[in-house]
Coordinates of C-alpha atoms in Angstrom, one line a residue:
M1 CA 0.4 0.0 0.0
L2 CA 1.7 3.8 -0.4
S3 CA 1.8 5.2 3.0
F4 CA 0.6 8.9 3.5
H5 CA 1.5 11.2 6.5
S6 CA 0.3 14.1 8.3
C7 CA 1.5 16.2 10.6
G8 CA -2.0 17.9 12.0
C9 CA -0.7 21.7 11.4
C10 CA -2.8 23.7 9.8
G11 CA -4.1 21.0 7.7
V12 CA -0.8 20.4 6.0
S13 CA -0.4 17.3 5.0
T14 CA 2.3 15.3 3.9
S15 CA 3.7 12.4 1.8
T16 CA 6.6 9.9 1.8
A17 CA 4.6 7.7 -1.4
F18 CA 7.1 6.4 -4.3
H19 CA 9.6 7.3 -2.1
F20 CA 10.0 11.4 -2.6
Q21 CA 7.5 13.9 -1.5
F22 CA 4.8 15.5 -2.7
R23 CA 4.4 18.9 -2.2
T24 CA 2.6 20.6 -4.0
S25 CA -0.9 19.9 -5.7
P26 CA -3.7 19.8 -7.5
S27 CA -6.1 22.0 -6.7
S28 CA -10.0 22.9 -6.5
S29 CA -13.1 24.5 -5.3
L30 CA -17.0 24.2 -5.0
F31 CA -19.2 27.5 -4.0
L32 CA -22.4 28.1 -2.9
Y33 CA -24.1 31.0 -3.6
A34 CA -27.2 33.4 -3.4
T35 CA -27.3 35.4 -6.8
S36 CA -29.9 37.6 -8.8
Y37 CA -27.6 36.3 -11.9
K38 CA -30.3 36.8 -14.8
F39 CA -30.2 35.0 -18.2
R40 CA -31.2 37.5 -21.2
S41 CA -32.3 35.5 -24.3
T42 CA -31.8 37.1 -27.9
I43 CA -32.9 36.5 -30.8
A44 CA -31.0 36.9 -33.8
R45 CA -31.5 36.4 -37.9
A46 CA -28.2 35.8 -37.9
A47 CA -26.4 32.6 -36.9
S48 CA -25.2 33.7 -33.4
G49 CA -24.5 32.6 -29.6
F50 CA -23.5 35.3 -28.0
T51 CA -26.2 36.7 -25.3
G52 CA -23.8 39.4 -24.4
E53 CA -23.7 38.2 -20.5
S54 CA -20.0 37.9 -19.4
D55 CA -17.8 35.1 -17.9
S56 CA -15.4 36.2 -14.9
D57 CA -12.7 36.6 -18.1
G58 CA -14.8 39.4 -19.8
E59 CA -15.8 37.5 -22.6
R60 CA -19.1 36.5 -23.4
K61 CA -21.2 34.0 -22.8
L62 CA -22.1 31.4 -25.2
N63 CA -26.7 31.3 -24.5
F64 CA -28.1 30.6 -27.9
S65 CA -31.5 29.9 -26.1
G66 CA -34.1 31.7 -29.0
V67 CA -31.5 32.0 -31.8
R68 CA -33.2 31.6 -34.7
L69 CA -32.0 30.6 -38.0
E70 CA -33.7 30.8 -41.8
E71 CA -31.9 30.1 -45.0
A72 CA -32.0 28.2 -47.4
V73 CA -29.3 25.3 -48.0
D74 CA -27.1 25.8 -50.3
S75 CA -26.4 24.4 -54.1
R76 CA -23.4 23.0 -53.5
V77 CA -25.0 20.3 -50.8
G78 CA -24.8 18.2 -53.7
S79 CA -26.9 14.7 -54.3
A80 CA -24.8 13.8 -50.9
K81 CA -27.2 13.0 -48.0
L82 CA -26.5 15.8 -44.7
R83 CA -29.0 15.4 -42.1
L84 CA -30.8 18.0 -41.4
D85 CA -29.3 18.9 -37.4
S86 CA -25.9 18.8 -38.7
W87 CA -26.7 21.3 -41.5
I88 CA -28.4 23.4 -39.0
S89 CA -24.8 23.1 -36.5
S90 CA -22.5 24.2 -38.8
R91 CA -24.5 27.5 -40.1
I92 CA -24.7 28.1 -36.2
N93 CA -21.5 29.3 -35.1
G94 CA -20.4 27.4 -31.9
I95 CA -23.8 24.9 -30.9
S96 CA -23.2 21.6 -29.9
R97 CA -25.3 19.2 -31.9
A98 CA -27.4 17.9 -28.8
R99 CA -28.7 21.7 -28.5
V100 CA -29.5 21.4 -32.3
Q101 CA -31.0 18.2 -31.4
S102 CA -33.2 19.2 -28.4
S103 CA -34.7 22.3 -30.8
I104 CA -35.6 19.6 -33.3
K105 CA -37.3 17.8 -31.5
S106 CA -39.2 20.1 -29.4
G107 CA -41.0 21.2 -32.9
L108 CA -39.6 24.7 -33.4
V109 CA -37.7 23.7 -37.5
H110 CA -39.4 23.8 -40.3
V111 CA -38.4 22.7 -43.7
N112 CA -40.1 23.7 -46.3
G113 CA -42.8 25.3 -44.2
R114 CA -43.6 22.0 -42.6
V115 CA -42.1 21.4 -38.9
V116 CA -40.0 18.5 -39.1
D117 CA -39.2 16.8 -35.6
K118 CA -36.7 13.8 -36.7
A119 CA -33.0 15.3 -36.5
S120 CA -31.6 12.2 -39.0
F121 CA -34.0 14.1 -41.5
N122 CA -32.0 14.3 -44.9
V123 CA -31.9 18.0 -46.5
K124 CA -31.4 18.5 -50.1
A125 CA -30.4 22.2 -52.1
G126 CA -33.2 24.3 -52.3
D127 CA -34.3 23.0 -48.5
Q128 CA -36.0 26.4 -47.3
I129 CA -35.5 25.5 -43.3
K130 CA -36.3 28.0 -40.2
C131 CA -35.2 26.5 -37.2
T132 CA -35.3 28.2 -33.8
I133 CA -33.4 27.5 -30.7
A134 CA -35.3 26.4 -28.0
E135 CA -34.7 28.0 -23.9
L136 CA -33.1 26.1 -22.0
Q137 CA -33.5 23.4 -19.5
K138 CA -33.1 23.5 -16.3
L139 CA -31.4 21.3 -13.8
R140 CA -32.5 20.8 -10.2
A141 CA -29.7 19.4 -7.3
V142 CA -31.6 18.4 -5.1
P143 CA -29.6 17.5 -1.0
E144 CA -29.0 14.1 -0.9
N145 CA -27.3 11.4 1.9
I146 CA -24.6 11.0 0.3
P147 CA -21.5 10.4 2.2
L148 CA -18.5 12.9 1.5
D149 CA -14.9 11.7 2.6
I150 CA -14.4 15.3 4.1
V151 CA -10.4 15.2 4.8
Y152 CA -10.3 19.2 6.0
E153 CA -13.1 21.2 7.0
D154 CA -13.1 24.7 9.6
E155 CA -16.0 27.5 8.9
H156 CA -14.1 29.1 6.2
V157 CA -13.4 25.5 3.4
L158 CA -14.4 22.2 2.5
V159 CA -11.0 20.2 1.5
I160 CA -13.0 17.2 -0.1
N161 CA -11.2 13.0 -1.3
K162 CA -13.6 12.9 -4.3
P163 CA -14.3 9.4 -5.1
A164 CA -14.0 8.2 -8.8
H165 CA -17.1 7.2 -10.9
M166 CA -18.7 10.6 -8.6
V167 CA -19.7 13.5 -11.5
V168 CA -19.6 17.0 -9.4
H169 CA -22.4 18.1 -10.4
P170 CA -25.6 18.0 -12.1
A171 CA -25.5 17.2 -16.3
P172 CA -28.4 15.6 -18.4
G173 CA -28.0 12.1 -16.9
N174 CA -26.6 12.9 -14.2
T175 CA -29.5 14.8 -11.5
S176 CA -28.5 12.5 -8.3
G177 CA -25.7 11.2 -6.6
T178 CA -23.1 13.9 -7.8
L179 CA -21.1 15.3 -5.3
V180 CA -22.8 18.6 -5.2
N181 CA -25.6 17.0 -4.2
G182 CA -23.9 15.0 -1.4
I183 CA -22.9 18.8 -0.3
L184 CA -26.2 20.4 -0.2
H185 CA -27.1 17.9 2.4
H186 CA -23.6 19.0 4.4
C187 CA -24.1 22.0 3.7
N188 CA -28.2 22.5 5.2
L189 CA -29.0 24.1 1.9
P190 CA -32.0 23.7 -0.5
N191 CA -32.2 22.4 -4.4
V192 CA -31.4 24.4 -6.5
E193 CA -31.7 24.9 -10.6
F194 CA -29.4 26.4 -12.9
S195 CA -28.9 25.5 -16.6
K196 CA -27.2 23.3 -18.5
E197 CA -25.4 25.3 -20.0
E198 CA -24.3 25.6 -17.1
G199 CA -24.1 22.0 -15.7
L200 CA -22.3 21.6 -19.0
S201 CA -19.5 23.7 -19.1
D202 CA -16.3 23.0 -20.4
T203 CA -15.2 25.8 -18.8
E204 CA -12.0 24.6 -15.7
D205 CA -9.8 27.5 -14.0
C206 CA -9.2 31.4 -15.8
D207 CA -7.4 29.2 -18.3
D208 CA -10.4 26.5 -17.7
E209 CA -11.1 25.7 -14.5
V210 CA -12.5 29.4 -13.1
N211 CA -16.2 29.3 -13.6
S212 CA -18.3 32.6 -11.4
Y213 CA -22.3 32.4 -12.2
G214 CA -22.2 35.3 -9.1
S215 CA -21.1 37.4 -6.2
L216 CA -23.0 36.8 -2.6
A217 CA -22.0 33.8 -0.8
S218 CA -24.1 31.5 1.2
S219 CA -22.4 29.8 4.3
C220 CA -22.9 25.9 4.7
E221 CA -22.2 26.5 8.3
G222 CA -25.2 28.0 11.0
S223 CA -27.3 29.9 8.8
H224 CA -30.8 30.3 10.4
S225 CA -32.2 32.9 7.5
R226 CA -31.8 30.0 4.1
P227 CA -32.5 32.2 1.2
S228 CA -34.8 31.1 -1.8
M229 CA -34.3 28.4 -3.7
S230 CA -33.8 30.2 -6.6
S231 CA -31.1 32.4 -5.2
I232 CA -28.4 29.8 -4.8
R233 CA -26.8 28.2 -7.5
P234 CA -23.8 25.8 -7.5
G235 CA -20.3 26.9 -9.3
I236 CA -17.4 24.6 -10.1
V237 CA -13.9 27.1 -9.5
H238 CA -11.9 23.4 -10.7
R239 CA -13.4 20.0 -10.9
L240 CA -12.4 16.9 -11.5
D241 CA -13.3 14.2 -13.8
K242 CA -16.0 11.6 -13.4
G243 CA -13.1 8.6 -13.3
T244 CA -11.0 10.8 -11.5
S245 CA -10.7 10.1 -8.2
G246 CA -8.6 12.8 -5.5
L247 CA -8.9 16.0 -3.9
L248 CA -11.8 19.1 -4.1
V249 CA -11.6 22.3 -2.0
V250 CA -15.1 24.1 -1.7
A251 CA -15.3 27.4 -0.7
K252 CA -18.0 28.0 2.1
D253 CA -18.4 32.0 1.6
E254 CA -17.5 35.1 -1.3
H255 CA -14.5 35.8 0.4
S256 CA -13.0 32.7 0.1
H257 CA -14.8 32.3 -3.3
M258 CA -13.2 35.3 -4.5
K259 CA -9.6 34.4 -3.0
L260 CA -9.2 31.2 -4.0
S261 CA -10.6 32.1 -8.0
E262 CA -7.3 34.2 -7.7
Q263 CA -5.3 31.7 -7.1
F264 CA -6.6 29.9 -10.3
K265 CA -6.3 33.2 -12.2
Q266 CA -2.3 33.6 -11.1
R267 CA -2.3 29.5 -11.6
T268 CA 0.1 30.2 -8.1
I269 CA -2.4 27.3 -6.2
K270 CA -0.4 23.6 -6.7
R271 CA -1.7 20.5 -8.5
V272 CA 0.5 17.3 -8.7
Y273 CA -1.4 14.1 -10.0
V274 CA -0.1 10.5 -10.6
S275 CA -1.5 8.3 -13.4
L276 CA -0.8 5.5 -14.6
T277 CA -0.1 4.8 -18.3
A278 CA 0.8 2.7 -20.9
G279 CA 4.0 2.1 -22.1
V280 CA 6.9 4.6 -20.5
P281 CA 6.7 8.7 -21.9
S282 CA 9.6 9.0 -23.6
P283 CA 11.8 11.5 -22.6
I284 CA 10.7 10.0 -18.8
S285 CA 10.7 13.5 -18.0
G286 CA 10.0 16.8 -19.3
R287 CA 7.8 19.5 -20.1
V288 CA 4.5 19.3 -23.0
D289 CA 3.7 22.9 -23.7
V290 CA 1.4 21.7 -26.9
P291 CA -2.1 23.2 -27.4
V292 CA -5.9 21.3 -26.3
G293 CA -9.2 21.8 -28.3
R294 CA -12.3 20.4 -28.6
D295 CA -11.6 17.2 -31.1
L296 CA -14.1 17.9 -34.7
N297 CA -14.7 14.5 -35.0
N298 CA -16.0 14.4 -31.4
R299 CA -17.2 16.4 -29.0
L300 CA -16.1 14.7 -25.4
R301 CA -12.7 14.4 -26.5
M302 CA -10.1 17.2 -26.4
T303 CA -6.7 16.9 -28.2
A304 CA -3.2 18.2 -28.4
V305 CA -3.0 20.1 -31.7
A306 CA 0.8 21.2 -32.0
G307 CA 1.3 23.9 -33.6
P308 CA 0.0 28.2 -33.2
V309 CA -2.4 28.1 -30.0
N310 CA -5.3 29.1 -31.7
S311 CA -5.4 26.8 -34.5
R312 CA -8.0 25.1 -34.9
K313 CA -9.2 26.8 -31.8
A314 CA -7.4 24.9 -29.1
R315 CA -5.8 27.3 -26.4
H316 CA -1.9 27.5 -24.2
A317 CA -1.7 24.2 -22.1
A318 CA 1.5 22.7 -20.6
S319 CA 2.3 19.8 -18.3
R320 CA 5.8 18.6 -16.3
Y321 CA 5.9 15.3 -15.9
K322 CA 7.6 12.8 -14.5
V323 CA 8.8 9.3 -14.1
I324 CA 9.0 7.5 -11.0
E325 CA 8.6 3.8 -11.7
I326 CA 8.5 1.5 -15.2
L327 CA 6.7 -1.3 -14.7
A328 CA 6.0 -4.7 -15.8
G329 CA 8.5 -4.7 -17.7
G330 CA 8.3 -0.9 -18.9
S331 CA 4.4 -2.2 -20.6
C332 CA 3.7 0.6 -18.1
S333 CA 4.4 3.2 -15.8
L334 CA 3.5 5.1 -12.3
V335 CA 3.7 9.3 -13.4
E336 CA 3.6 11.9 -11.3
W337 CA 1.8 15.7 -13.9
K338 CA 2.6 19.1 -12.5
L339 CA -0.1 21.4 -13.9
E340 CA 0.4 25.1 -14.9
T341 CA -2.6 25.8 -17.0
G342 CA -6.0 23.4 -16.0
R343 CA -7.9 22.8 -19.3
T344 CA -10.2 20.2 -19.5
H345 CA -8.6 16.8 -20.3
Q346 CA -5.0 18.1 -20.2
I347 CA -3.4 15.6 -18.6
R348 CA -5.0 12.6 -20.6
A349 CA -5.2 15.0 -24.0
H350 CA -1.2 15.1 -23.3
A351 CA -0.1 12.3 -22.7
K352 CA -2.3 10.4 -25.8
Y353 CA 0.2 13.3 -26.9
L354 CA 2.9 11.6 -25.4
G355 CA 2.0 7.8 -26.7
V356 CA 1.5 7.2 -23.1
P357 CA -2.8 6.6 -23.1
L358 CA -4.0 6.1 -19.4
L359 CA -5.0 3.1 -18.5
G360 CA -8.4 2.6 -18.5
D361 CA -8.8 5.7 -20.7
E362 CA -10.9 3.9 -23.2
V363 CA -11.9 8.2 -24.9
Y364 CA -8.1 8.1 -25.6
G365 CA -6.7 5.0 -26.5
G366 CA -5.5 3.1 -23.5
T367 CA -8.0 0.3 -23.9
K368 CA -8.3 -3.5 -22.9
S369 CA -6.5 -4.5 -25.9
M370 CA -3.8 -2.1 -26.2
V371 CA -3.5 -2.0 -22.2
L372 CA -3.2 -6.6 -22.9
S373 CA -1.3 -6.2 -26.1
L374 CA 1.6 -3.8 -24.2
L375 CA 1.8 -7.0 -21.1
R376 CA 1.3 -10.4 -22.6
P377 CA 4.9 -10.0 -24.1
R378 CA 6.7 -9.4 -21.0
T379 CA 4.5 -11.1 -18.5
P380 CA 5.4 -14.5 -17.9
I381 CA 2.6 -17.2 -19.0
S382 CA 1.6 -18.3 -15.8
L383 CA 0.6 -14.9 -15.1
H384 CA -1.8 -14.2 -18.2
G385 CA -4.6 -15.2 -15.9
K386 CA -3.9 -12.7 -13.8
I387 CA -3.5 -10.0 -16.4
V388 CA -7.1 -10.5 -17.8
Q389 CA -8.2 -10.2 -15.0
M390 CA -6.5 -7.4 -13.9
V391 CA -7.9 -5.6 -17.4
S392 CA -11.1 -6.5 -17.1
R393 CA -12.0 -3.7 -13.9
L394 CA -10.1 -1.1 -16.1
D395 CA -13.1 0.7 -16.0
R396 CA -12.0 4.4 -15.7
P397 CA -9.0 6.4 -16.7
C398 CA -6.0 5.4 -13.6
L399 CA -5.6 8.7 -13.0
H400 CA -5.4 11.0 -8.8
A401 CA -5.5 14.3 -7.6
L402 CA -3.2 13.4 -4.8
T403 CA -1.5 16.5 -3.5
L404 CA -3.3 19.8 -3.4
G405 CA -1.6 23.4 -1.7
F406 CA -3.5 26.7 -1.9
Q407 CA -2.7 29.7 -0.1
H408 CA -6.0 30.0 3.0
P409 CA -8.2 32.7 2.2
H410 CA -8.9 34.0 5.4
T411 CA -5.6 33.5 7.4
G412 CA -2.7 33.9 4.8
E413 CA -1.1 30.3 6.0
Q414 CA -0.1 28.8 2.4
V415 CA -1.5 24.9 3.0
H416 CA -1.3 21.5 1.4
F417 CA -3.3 18.6 1.5
S418 CA -2.7 14.7 0.2
C419 CA -4.8 11.5 -0.2
E420 CA -3.2 8.7 -1.2
P421 CA -4.8 7.2 -5.0
P422 CA -8.0 4.6 -4.2
L423 CA -7.4 1.0 -3.9
D424 CA -9.1 0.3 -7.5
F425 CA -5.7 2.5 -8.6
D426 CA -3.0 0.8 -5.5
E427 CA -4.3 -2.7 -6.6
I428 CA -3.8 -2.1 -10.1
L429 CA -0.2 -0.5 -9.0
S430 CA 0.7 -4.2 -6.9
Q431 CA 0.3 -6.9 -9.5
L432 CA 2.0 -4.7 -12.3
R433 CA 4.5 -4.4 -9.6
R434 CA 4.6 -7.9 -8.5
I435 CA 5.7 -8.5 -13.3
G436 CA 8.6 -5.9 -12.3
S437 CA 9.5 -2.6 -10.9
E438 CA 12.4 0.0 -11.4
S439 CA 12.9 2.8 -10.1
V440 CA 13.7 6.1 -11.7
S441 CA 16.0 8.1 -9.8
F442 CA 17.1 12.0 -10.7
S443 CA 19.7 13.5 -10.5
K444 CA 17.8 17.3 -10.2
P445 CA 14.8 17.3 -8.3
S446 CA 11.9 18.4 -11.7
N447 CA 10.1 21.8 -10.4

């Protein structure tokens, strides 16, 4: 088992896992607040989805509610089959196909004067299309008595060890069992309603992780006068993917949220992750400075795009990594990651770019078949059965937010927290070590 030790002062914990000290870390924050935030619907003939609202960086947000499109299908499509949802998505810049499909199913799309409610309907050259994008539907988060692994708590912040498979906040298809549901119960707060667009936001800090929707925070502790249900919204400063385990920090008041957000923007919050990768990166330590952007062929996936930052709407992303241990004869490795930026799926995309996808990451290439193809040639035949069993149990990317460090928003003290990887990660690591293990030493520690 991995060994971690806490010194017990100021919530500071240190780690001796992997034969070296972790003093920096991944960070995160989710806050609950009351706000009079108002959505404004924009009706536009042009194919634009800007609402005129601003995010924390002063950039306008995309809403699309009420956007209208009236246009004929261009003759250049020829005789090729073209789905209605695909054509509309191509005409409204930045909108998701799922949003278009929802509008079609709601009866808000006409083709040649007739309502068409099938997204797969094939359009042809000359068809007259009229479309109105549906209003955002509301999601509701209800307090749920979900056990939370609370690493540290005071009146200002809450540090939680998120288990793998838990979604941070409600989204379509995941309206219960989320961290937000558990936080609402823990803080004795009422129901929360917010739009799908908030729940599905791709942002993760001031790079991609800072997400602000309001300014007046409601304390989780001892408040006798609750804000009304309609005035409370969850906002994520930092989040972890559903499959990622590890540490998150929750801000309980406006001041704490503001101070933590500033640290994200200034990139002073320390984040360290550990992963199990398929293969060993070469070189065994380095810095990946490759922009990350949305994969044009799969909106659920990001991709590392070498070249100018603005190419394919990719954004600057930088990760430092070093191999801690070479496992199973070089078929896998234990890798430490330190983030300079916080893009969506940054580690997963950068690992794929290096040619070493995370074990269990089906989206980015770390599939069961790929892992088996690496392990079998380097594993004694007598262990093949156990290897197959181990790989069959891979059900999430082997990625853990190991340590978290930030300046306490009220005391000003530098606090650091560590939390060992969960049992599933540790069991896989142990089995790989039984096949073969080689520790990696460095003449000088990485920055």
